[in-house]
Amino acid sequence: MKKTLPVIFYGLCFLFILIGCAPAKMSSTWTKKDYTKRDYSKIAVVGIGKNLAARNTFEKDAVSLLRDQGINAVAGIVLFPPGGTTEIRTAADYIKIIKDNNLDGVITMALVDSDERDRYQPGETRYIPSYYRVGKYLVRRYAAYETPGYYSKTKSYLIEAVLYNLKGELFEGKETMVWTGQSSLVDPSSMESASKGFTKRMVNQLIADGILKAQ
């Protein structure tokens, strides 16, 4: 028994370290059946939405994480300006941009749902010590105080990422979606923290599942 306990103890510690360091991933994913062409020469990351600051932040963070994996990624905001332009109106216009910039993959990120709820935080019982003397003895006792419960607003955001494989001949109506992933963010402290949280999960999932190959 003396020999096995340390082994078990250190084994459990190592397991807890692995669990604690496990990369965050998406809450749900889908991959196209028989998807095989996972090497990309250039991927554009495009945030979809009206909030320009959010789009810039999410695209920048995702591009940085992908480049850390050796993947050639570029922000899509310059290629696909917010709200479109008079020169970008049809599918043919988008296809031209893709070909002119030698893109063979596009990742989009979009907010698909948000929810705000009231969460009840129950009160707590706190015990405050007090002292008094009985003869030559010092006696300690505790007085209980109840703190009231309260309601707080909790907001969650469901964000979806989609990977499009644009290799080969492109034409209007061609099915190019090969992977999707969704993840919820609950009460992010800021837009920046939301972006870092989601893009980290997205890239971790893409690499861990072999959807994109790290270089």
PDB file of C-alpha atoms in Angstrom:
ATOM      1  CA  MET A   1       0.000   0.000   0.000  1.00  0.00           C
ATOM      2  CA  LYS A   2       2.851   2.406   0.800  1.00  0.00           C
ATOM      3  CA  LYS A   3       4.197   1.999  -2.737  1.00  0.00           C
ATOM      4  CA  THR A   4       0.891   2.391  -4.581  1.00  0.00           C
ATOM      5  CA  LEU A   5      -0.512   5.472  -2.834  1.00  0.00           C
ATOM      6  CA  PRO A   6       2.154   7.904  -4.133  1.00  0.00           C
ATOM      7  CA  VAL A   7       1.691   6.512  -7.628  1.00  0.00           C
ATOM      8  CA  ILE A   8      -2.062   7.035  -7.439  1.00  0.00           C
ATOM      9  CA  PHE A   9      -1.633  10.476  -5.905  1.00  0.00           C
ATOM     10  CA  TYR A  10       0.750  11.742  -8.583  1.00  0.00           C
ATOM     11  CA  GLY A  11      -1.349  10.120 -11.279  1.00  0.00           C
ATOM     12  CA  LEU A  12      -4.420  11.997 -10.089  1.00  0.00           C
ATOM     13  CA  CYS A  13      -2.466  15.253  -9.908  1.00  0.00           C
ATOM     14  CA  PHE A  14      -1.290  14.763 -13.478  1.00  0.00           C
ATOM     15  CA  LEU A  15      -4.868  14.053 -14.579  1.00  0.00           C
ATOM     16  CA  PHE A  16      -6.126  17.231 -12.919  1.00  0.00           C
ATOM     17  CA  ILE A  17      -3.373  19.229 -14.637  1.00  0.00           C
ATOM     18  CA  LEU A  18      -4.420  17.813 -17.990  1.00  0.00           C
ATOM     19  CA  ILE A  19      -8.057  18.636 -17.346  1.00  0.00           C
ATOM     20  CA  GLY A  20      -7.203  22.127 -16.147  1.00  0.00           C
ATOM     21  CA  CYS A  21      -5.067  22.805 -19.208  1.00  0.00           C
ATOM     22  CA  ALA A  22      -7.446  21.271 -21.738  1.00  0.00           C
ATOM     23  CA  PRO A  23      -8.227  23.784 -24.494  1.00  0.00           C
ATOM     24  CA  ALA A  24     -11.667  25.348 -24.534  1.00  0.00           C
ATOM     25  CA  LYS A  25     -13.816  24.172 -27.424  1.00  0.00           C
ATOM     26  CA  MET A  26     -17.126  24.910 -29.119  1.00  0.00           C
ATOM     27  CA  SER A  27     -20.361  23.654 -27.595  1.00  0.00           C
ATOM     28  CA  SER A  28     -21.540  22.048 -30.852  1.00  0.00           C
ATOM     29  CA  THR A  29     -20.046  21.382 -34.281  1.00  0.00           C
ATOM     30  CA  TRP A  30     -20.910  19.849 -37.658  1.00  0.00           C
ATOM     31  CA  THR A  31     -18.542  18.642 -40.368  1.00  0.00           C
ATOM     32  CA  LYS A  32     -19.493  17.774 -43.924  1.00  0.00           C
ATOM     33  CA  LYS A  33     -19.325  14.073 -44.667  1.00  0.00           C
ATOM     34  CA  ASP A  34     -16.229  12.981 -46.597  1.00  0.00           C
ATOM     35  CA  TYR A  35     -14.539  16.336 -46.022  1.00  0.00           C
ATOM     36  CA  THR A  36     -10.876  15.726 -46.838  1.00  0.00           C
ATOM     37  CA  LYS A  37      -9.202  18.778 -48.419  1.00  0.00           C
ATOM     38  CA  ARG A  38      -7.988  20.398 -45.219  1.00  0.00           C
ATOM     39  CA  ASP A  39      -4.896  22.246 -46.435  1.00  0.00           C
ATOM     40  CA  TYR A  40      -5.550  25.912 -47.213  1.00  0.00           C
ATOM     41  CA  SER A  41      -3.143  28.387 -48.758  1.00  0.00           C
ATOM     42  CA  LYS A  42      -5.063  31.520 -47.743  1.00  0.00           C
ATOM     43  CA  ILE A  43      -8.148  31.975 -45.560  1.00  0.00           C
ATOM     44  CA  ALA A  44     -10.149  35.170 -45.051  1.00  0.00           C
ATOM     45  CA  VAL A  45     -11.872  35.637 -41.687  1.00  0.00           C
ATOM     46  CA  VAL A  46     -15.096  37.651 -41.960  1.00  0.00           C
ATOM     47  CA  GLY A  47     -17.181  38.957 -39.088  1.00  0.00           C
ATOM     48  CA  ILE A  48     -20.833  39.419 -40.005  1.00  0.00           C
ATOM     49  CA  GLY A  49     -22.765  42.196 -38.293  1.00  0.00           C
ATOM     50  CA  LYS A  50     -23.413  45.918 -38.152  1.00  0.00           C
ATOM     51  CA  ASN A  51     -21.064  46.629 -35.232  1.00  0.00           C
ATOM     52  CA  LEU A  52     -17.845  47.672 -36.977  1.00  0.00           C
ATOM     53  CA  ALA A  53     -15.747  47.684 -33.798  1.00  0.00           C
ATOM     54  CA  ALA A  54     -16.866  44.162 -32.925  1.00  0.00           C
ATOM     55  CA  ARG A  55     -16.133  42.949 -36.443  1.00  0.00           C
ATOM     56  CA  ASN A  56     -12.638  44.428 -36.372  1.00  0.00           C
ATOM     57  CA  THR A  57     -11.900  42.892 -32.975  1.00  0.00           C
ATOM     58  CA  PHE A  58     -13.181  39.399 -33.768  1.00  0.00           C
ATOM     59  CA  GLU A  59     -11.429  39.285 -37.150  1.00  0.00           C
ATOM     60  CA  LYS A  60      -8.140  40.524 -35.709  1.00  0.00           C
ATOM     61  CA  ASP A  61      -8.145  38.009 -32.845  1.00  0.00           C
ATOM     62  CA  ALA A  62      -9.083  35.073 -35.091  1.00  0.00           C
ATOM     63  CA  VAL A  63      -6.440  35.963 -37.680  1.00  0.00           C
ATOM     64  CA  SER A  64      -3.776  36.231 -34.970  1.00  0.00           C
ATOM     65  CA  LEU A  65      -4.632  32.808 -33.513  1.00  0.00           C
ATOM     66  CA  LEU A  66      -4.691  31.154 -36.932  1.00  0.00           C
ATOM     67  CA  ARG A  67      -1.334  32.659 -37.851  1.00  0.00           C
ATOM     68  CA  ASP A  68       0.075  31.332 -34.580  1.00  0.00           C
ATOM     69  CA  GLN A  69      -0.787  27.885 -35.983  1.00  0.00           C
ATOM     70  CA  GLY A  70       1.063  28.642 -39.208  1.00  0.00           C
ATOM     71  CA  ILE A  71      -2.123  29.186 -41.206  1.00  0.00           C
ATOM     72  CA  ASN A  72      -2.122  32.044 -43.709  1.00  0.00           C
ATOM     73  CA  ALA A  73      -5.150  34.077 -42.588  1.00  0.00           C
ATOM     74  CA  VAL A  74      -6.250  37.615 -43.439  1.00  0.00           C
ATOM     75  CA  ALA A  75      -8.944  39.898 -42.054  1.00  0.00           C
ATOM     76  CA  GLY A  76     -11.905  40.115 -44.399  1.00  0.00           C
ATOM     77  CA  ILE A  77     -12.996  43.652 -43.584  1.00  0.00           C
ATOM     78  CA  VAL A  78     -10.867  45.155 -46.376  1.00  0.00           C
ATOM     79  CA  LEU A  79     -11.855  42.530 -48.941  1.00  0.00           C
ATOM     80  CA  PHE A  80     -15.533  42.565 -47.990  1.00  0.00           C
ATOM     81  CA  PRO A  81     -16.323  46.052 -46.604  1.00  0.00           C
ATOM     82  CA  PRO A  82     -19.168  46.477 -44.086  1.00  0.00           C
ATOM     83  CA  GLY A  83     -22.503  47.007 -45.781  1.00  0.00           C
ATOM     84  CA  GLY A  84     -21.009  46.180 -49.169  1.00  0.00           C
ATOM     85  CA  THR A  85     -20.172  48.684 -51.884  1.00  0.00           C
ATOM     86  CA  THR A  86     -21.592  49.603 -55.270  1.00  0.00           C
ATOM     87  CA  GLU A  87     -18.984  47.287 -56.794  1.00  0.00           C
ATOM     88  CA  ILE A  88     -20.013  44.271 -54.673  1.00  0.00           C
ATOM     89  CA  ARG A  89     -23.621  43.333 -55.346  1.00  0.00           C
ATOM     90  CA  THR A  90     -23.859  39.855 -56.851  1.00  0.00           C
ATOM     91  CA  ALA A  91     -22.430  36.388 -56.289  1.00  0.00           C
ATOM     92  CA  ALA A  92     -20.213  36.958 -59.326  1.00  0.00           C
ATOM     93  CA  ASP A  93     -18.701  40.019 -57.597  1.00  0.00           C
ATOM     94  CA  TYR A  94     -17.823  37.970 -54.529  1.00  0.00           C
ATOM     95  CA  ILE A  95     -16.370  35.180 -56.634  1.00  0.00           C
ATOM     96  CA  LYS A  96     -14.174  37.710 -58.421  1.00  0.00           C
ATOM     97  CA  ILE A  97     -12.846  39.035 -55.102  1.00  0.00           C
ATOM     98  CA  ILE A  98     -12.102  35.490 -53.942  1.00  0.00           C
ATOM     99  CA  LYS A  99     -10.202  34.672 -57.131  1.00  0.00           C
ATOM    100  CA  ASP A 100      -8.360  38.001 -57.305  1.00  0.00           C
ATOM    101  CA  ASN A 101      -7.083  37.525 -53.756  1.00  0.00           C
ATOM    102  CA  ASN A 102      -6.261  33.814 -54.169  1.00  0.00           C
ATOM    103  CA  LEU A 103      -8.569  32.765 -51.344  1.00  0.00           C
ATOM    104  CA  ASP A 104      -9.331  29.074 -51.032  1.00  0.00           C
ATOM    105  CA  GLY A 105     -11.162  29.331 -47.711  1.00  0.00           C
ATOM    106  CA  VAL A 106     -13.391  31.730 -45.780  1.00  0.00           C
ATOM    107  CA  ILE A 107     -14.417  31.616 -42.127  1.00  0.00           C
ATOM    108  CA  THR A 108     -17.436  33.667 -41.096  1.00  0.00           C
ATOM    109  CA  MET A 109     -18.429  34.541 -37.531  1.00  0.00           C
ATOM    110  CA  ALA A 110     -21.891  35.815 -36.643  1.00  0.00           C
ATOM    111  CA  LEU A 111     -24.124  36.390 -33.634  1.00  0.00           C
ATOM    112  CA  VAL A 112     -27.129  34.103 -34.129  1.00  0.00           C
ATOM    113  CA  ASP A 113     -28.976  34.570 -30.830  1.00  0.00           C
ATOM    114  CA  SER A 114     -28.903  36.461 -27.539  1.00  0.00           C
ATOM    115  CA  ASP A 115     -30.861  35.969 -24.362  1.00  0.00           C
ATOM    116  CA  GLU A 116     -31.293  38.003 -21.174  1.00  0.00           C
ATOM    117  CA  ARG A 117     -32.655  36.419 -18.016  1.00  0.00           C
ATOM    118  CA  ASP A 118     -33.125  37.210 -14.343  1.00  0.00           C
ATOM    119  CA  ARG A 119     -30.944  35.031 -12.130  1.00  0.00           C
ATOM    120  CA  TYR A 120     -31.745  34.746  -8.435  1.00  0.00           C
ATOM    121  CA  GLN A 121     -28.790  34.852  -6.086  1.00  0.00           C
ATOM    122  CA  PRO A 122     -29.875  33.457  -2.688  1.00  0.00           C
ATOM    123  CA  GLY A 123     -28.894  35.198   0.515  1.00  0.00           C
ATOM    124  CA  GLU A 124     -26.194  33.993   2.864  1.00  0.00           C
ATOM    125  CA  THR A 125     -26.017  33.286   6.579  1.00  0.00           C
ATOM    126  CA  ARG A 126     -23.057  34.986   8.197  1.00  0.00           C
ATOM    127  CA  TYR A 127     -21.878  34.363  11.727  1.00  0.00           C
ATOM    128  CA  ILE A 128     -20.277  37.272  13.566  1.00  0.00           C
ATOM    129  CA  PRO A 129     -18.297  36.384  16.694  1.00  0.00           C
ATOM    130  CA  SER A 130     -18.677  38.335  19.921  1.00  0.00           C
ATOM    131  CA  TYR A 131     -16.991  37.926  23.319  1.00  0.00           C
ATOM    132  CA  TYR A 132     -18.071  38.460  26.899  1.00  0.00           C
ATOM    133  CA  ARG A 133     -16.584  37.637  30.274  1.00  0.00           C
ATOM    134  CA  VAL A 134     -18.058  35.232  32.793  1.00  0.00           C
ATOM    135  CA  GLY A 135     -16.047  35.491  35.967  1.00  0.00           C
ATOM    136  CA  LYS A 136     -12.440  34.866  35.024  1.00  0.00           C
ATOM    137  CA  TYR A 137     -13.371  33.188  31.754  1.00  0.00           C
ATOM    138  CA  LEU A 138     -13.733  34.767  28.308  1.00  0.00           C
ATOM    139  CA  VAL A 139     -16.674  33.290  26.437  1.00  0.00           C
ATOM    140  CA  ARG A 140     -17.202  33.507  22.697  1.00  0.00           C
ATOM    141  CA  ARG A 141     -20.543  33.278  20.958  1.00  0.00           C
ATOM    142  CA  TYR A 142     -21.804  33.872  17.423  1.00  0.00           C
ATOM    143  CA  ALA A 143     -24.662  35.988  16.181  1.00  0.00           C
ATOM    144  CA  ALA A 144     -26.247  34.918  12.885  1.00  0.00           C
ATOM    145  CA  TYR A 145     -27.107  37.508  10.257  1.00  0.00           C
ATOM    146  CA  GLU A 146     -29.038  36.785   7.089  1.00  0.00           C
ATOM    147  CA  THR A 147     -28.150  38.704   3.939  1.00  0.00           C
ATOM    148  CA  PRO A 148     -31.093  39.127   1.548  1.00  0.00           C
ATOM    149  CA  GLY A 149     -31.241  37.412  -1.836  1.00  0.00           C
ATOM    150  CA  TYR A 150     -31.388  39.436  -5.010  1.00  0.00           C
ATOM    151  CA  TYR A 151     -31.974  39.176  -8.765  1.00  0.00           C
ATOM    152  CA  SER A 152     -29.370  40.030 -11.376  1.00  0.00           C
ATOM    153  CA  LYS A 153     -29.473  40.181 -15.150  1.00  0.00           C
ATOM    154  CA  THR A 154     -27.616  37.463 -17.032  1.00  0.00           C
ATOM    155  CA  LYS A 155     -27.034  37.851 -20.758  1.00  0.00           C
ATOM    156  CA  SER A 156     -25.794  35.119 -23.057  1.00  0.00           C
ATOM    157  CA  TYR A 157     -24.714  35.270 -26.676  1.00  0.00           C
ATOM    158  CA  LEU A 158     -24.716  32.389 -29.166  1.00  0.00           C
ATOM    159  CA  ILE A 159     -22.073  32.862 -31.861  1.00  0.00           C
ATOM    160  CA  GLU A 160     -21.661  30.672 -34.926  1.00  0.00           C
ATOM    161  CA  ALA A 161     -18.609  30.153 -37.110  1.00  0.00           C
ATOM    162  CA  VAL A 162     -18.735  28.639 -40.602  1.00  0.00           C
ATOM    163  CA  LEU A 163     -15.851  27.412 -42.764  1.00  0.00           C
ATOM    164  CA  TYR A 164     -16.276  27.504 -46.533  1.00  0.00           C
ATOM    165  CA  ASN A 165     -13.994  25.472 -48.806  1.00  0.00           C
ATOM    166  CA  LEU A 166     -13.503  27.555 -51.965  1.00  0.00           C
ATOM    167  CA  LYS A 167     -11.073  25.291 -53.762  1.00  0.00           C
ATOM    168  CA  GLY A 168     -11.630  24.355 -57.384  1.00  0.00           C
ATOM    169  CA  GLU A 169     -14.099  25.954 -59.744  1.00  0.00           C
ATOM    170  CA  LEU A 170     -16.487  28.456 -58.135  1.00  0.00           C
ATOM    171  CA  PHE A 171     -19.934  29.245 -59.431  1.00  0.00           C
ATOM    172  CA  GLU A 172     -23.172  30.639 -58.037  1.00  0.00           C
ATOM    173  CA  GLY A 173     -25.099  28.031 -56.078  1.00  0.00           C
ATOM    174  CA  LYS A 174     -22.113  25.738 -55.424  1.00  0.00           C
ATOM    175  CA  GLU A 175     -22.208  24.141 -51.973  1.00  0.00           C
ATOM    176  CA  THR A 176     -19.006  25.177 -50.192  1.00  0.00           C
ATOM    177  CA  MET A 177     -19.837  24.952 -46.467  1.00  0.00           C
ATOM    178  CA  VAL A 178     -17.778  22.183 -44.843  1.00  0.00           C
ATOM    179  CA  TRP A 179     -17.865  22.958 -41.097  1.00  0.00           C
ATOM    180  CA  THR A 180     -19.902  24.919 -38.546  1.00  0.00           C
ATOM    181  CA  GLY A 181     -19.438  25.461 -34.850  1.00  0.00           C
ATOM    182  CA  GLN A 182     -21.432  27.262 -32.184  1.00  0.00           C
ATOM    183  CA  SER A 183     -20.493  28.492 -28.738  1.00  0.00           C
ATOM    184  CA  SER A 184     -22.270  30.471 -26.022  1.00  0.00           C
ATOM    185  CA  LEU A 185     -20.720  33.303 -24.060  1.00  0.00           C
ATOM    186  CA  VAL A 186     -22.341  34.180 -20.734  1.00  0.00           C
ATOM    187  CA  ASP A 187     -21.953  37.683 -19.331  1.00  0.00           C
ATOM    188  CA  PRO A 188     -18.654  38.578 -21.038  1.00  0.00           C
ATOM    189  CA  SER A 189     -17.013  41.481 -19.254  1.00  0.00           C
ATOM    190  CA  SER A 190     -16.317  43.310 -22.515  1.00  0.00           C
ATOM    191  CA  MET A 191     -16.389  42.949 -26.273  1.00  0.00           C
ATOM    192  CA  GLU A 192     -12.660  42.253 -26.199  1.00  0.00           C
ATOM    193  CA  SER A 193     -13.049  39.394 -23.718  1.00  0.00           C
ATOM    194  CA  ALA A 194     -15.950  37.989 -25.749  1.00  0.00           C
ATOM    195  CA  SER A 195     -13.820  38.036 -28.882  1.00  0.00           C
ATOM    196  CA  LYS A 196     -10.835  36.382 -27.230  1.00  0.00           C
ATOM    197  CA  GLY A 197     -13.041  33.735 -25.641  1.00  0.00           C
ATOM    198  CA  PHE A 198     -14.896  32.805 -28.817  1.00  0.00           C
ATOM    199  CA  THR A 199     -11.996  32.942 -31.272  1.00  0.00           C
ATOM    200  CA  LYS A 200      -9.853  30.822 -28.945  1.00  0.00           C
ATOM    201  CA  ARG A 201     -12.560  28.160 -28.778  1.00  0.00           C
ATOM    202  CA  MET A 202     -13.082  28.285 -32.536  1.00  0.00           C
ATOM    203  CA  VAL A 203      -9.418  27.904 -33.484  1.00  0.00           C
ATOM    204  CA  ASN A 204      -8.825  25.245 -30.818  1.00  0.00           C
ATOM    205  CA  GLN A 205     -11.710  23.217 -32.225  1.00  0.00           C
ATOM    206  CA  LEU A 206     -10.630  23.611 -35.844  1.00  0.00           C
ATOM    207  CA  ILE A 207      -7.101  22.450 -35.048  1.00  0.00           C
ATOM    208  CA  ALA A 208      -8.011  19.698 -32.551  1.00  0.00           C
ATOM    209  CA  ASP A 209     -10.509  18.119 -34.937  1.00  0.00           C
ATOM    210  CA  GLY A 210      -8.156  18.406 -37.900  1.00  0.00           C
ATOM    211  CA  ILE A 211     -10.532  20.657 -39.824  1.00  0.00           C
ATOM    212  CA  LEU A 212      -7.561  22.932 -40.457  1.00  0.00           C
ATOM    213  CA  LYS A 213      -4.005  21.652 -40.430  1.00  0.00           C
ATOM    214  CA  ALA A 214      -1.499  23.570 -38.362  1.00  0.00           C
ATOM    215  CA  GLN A 215       1.741  24.219 -40.196  1.00  0.00           C
TER     216      GLN A 215
END
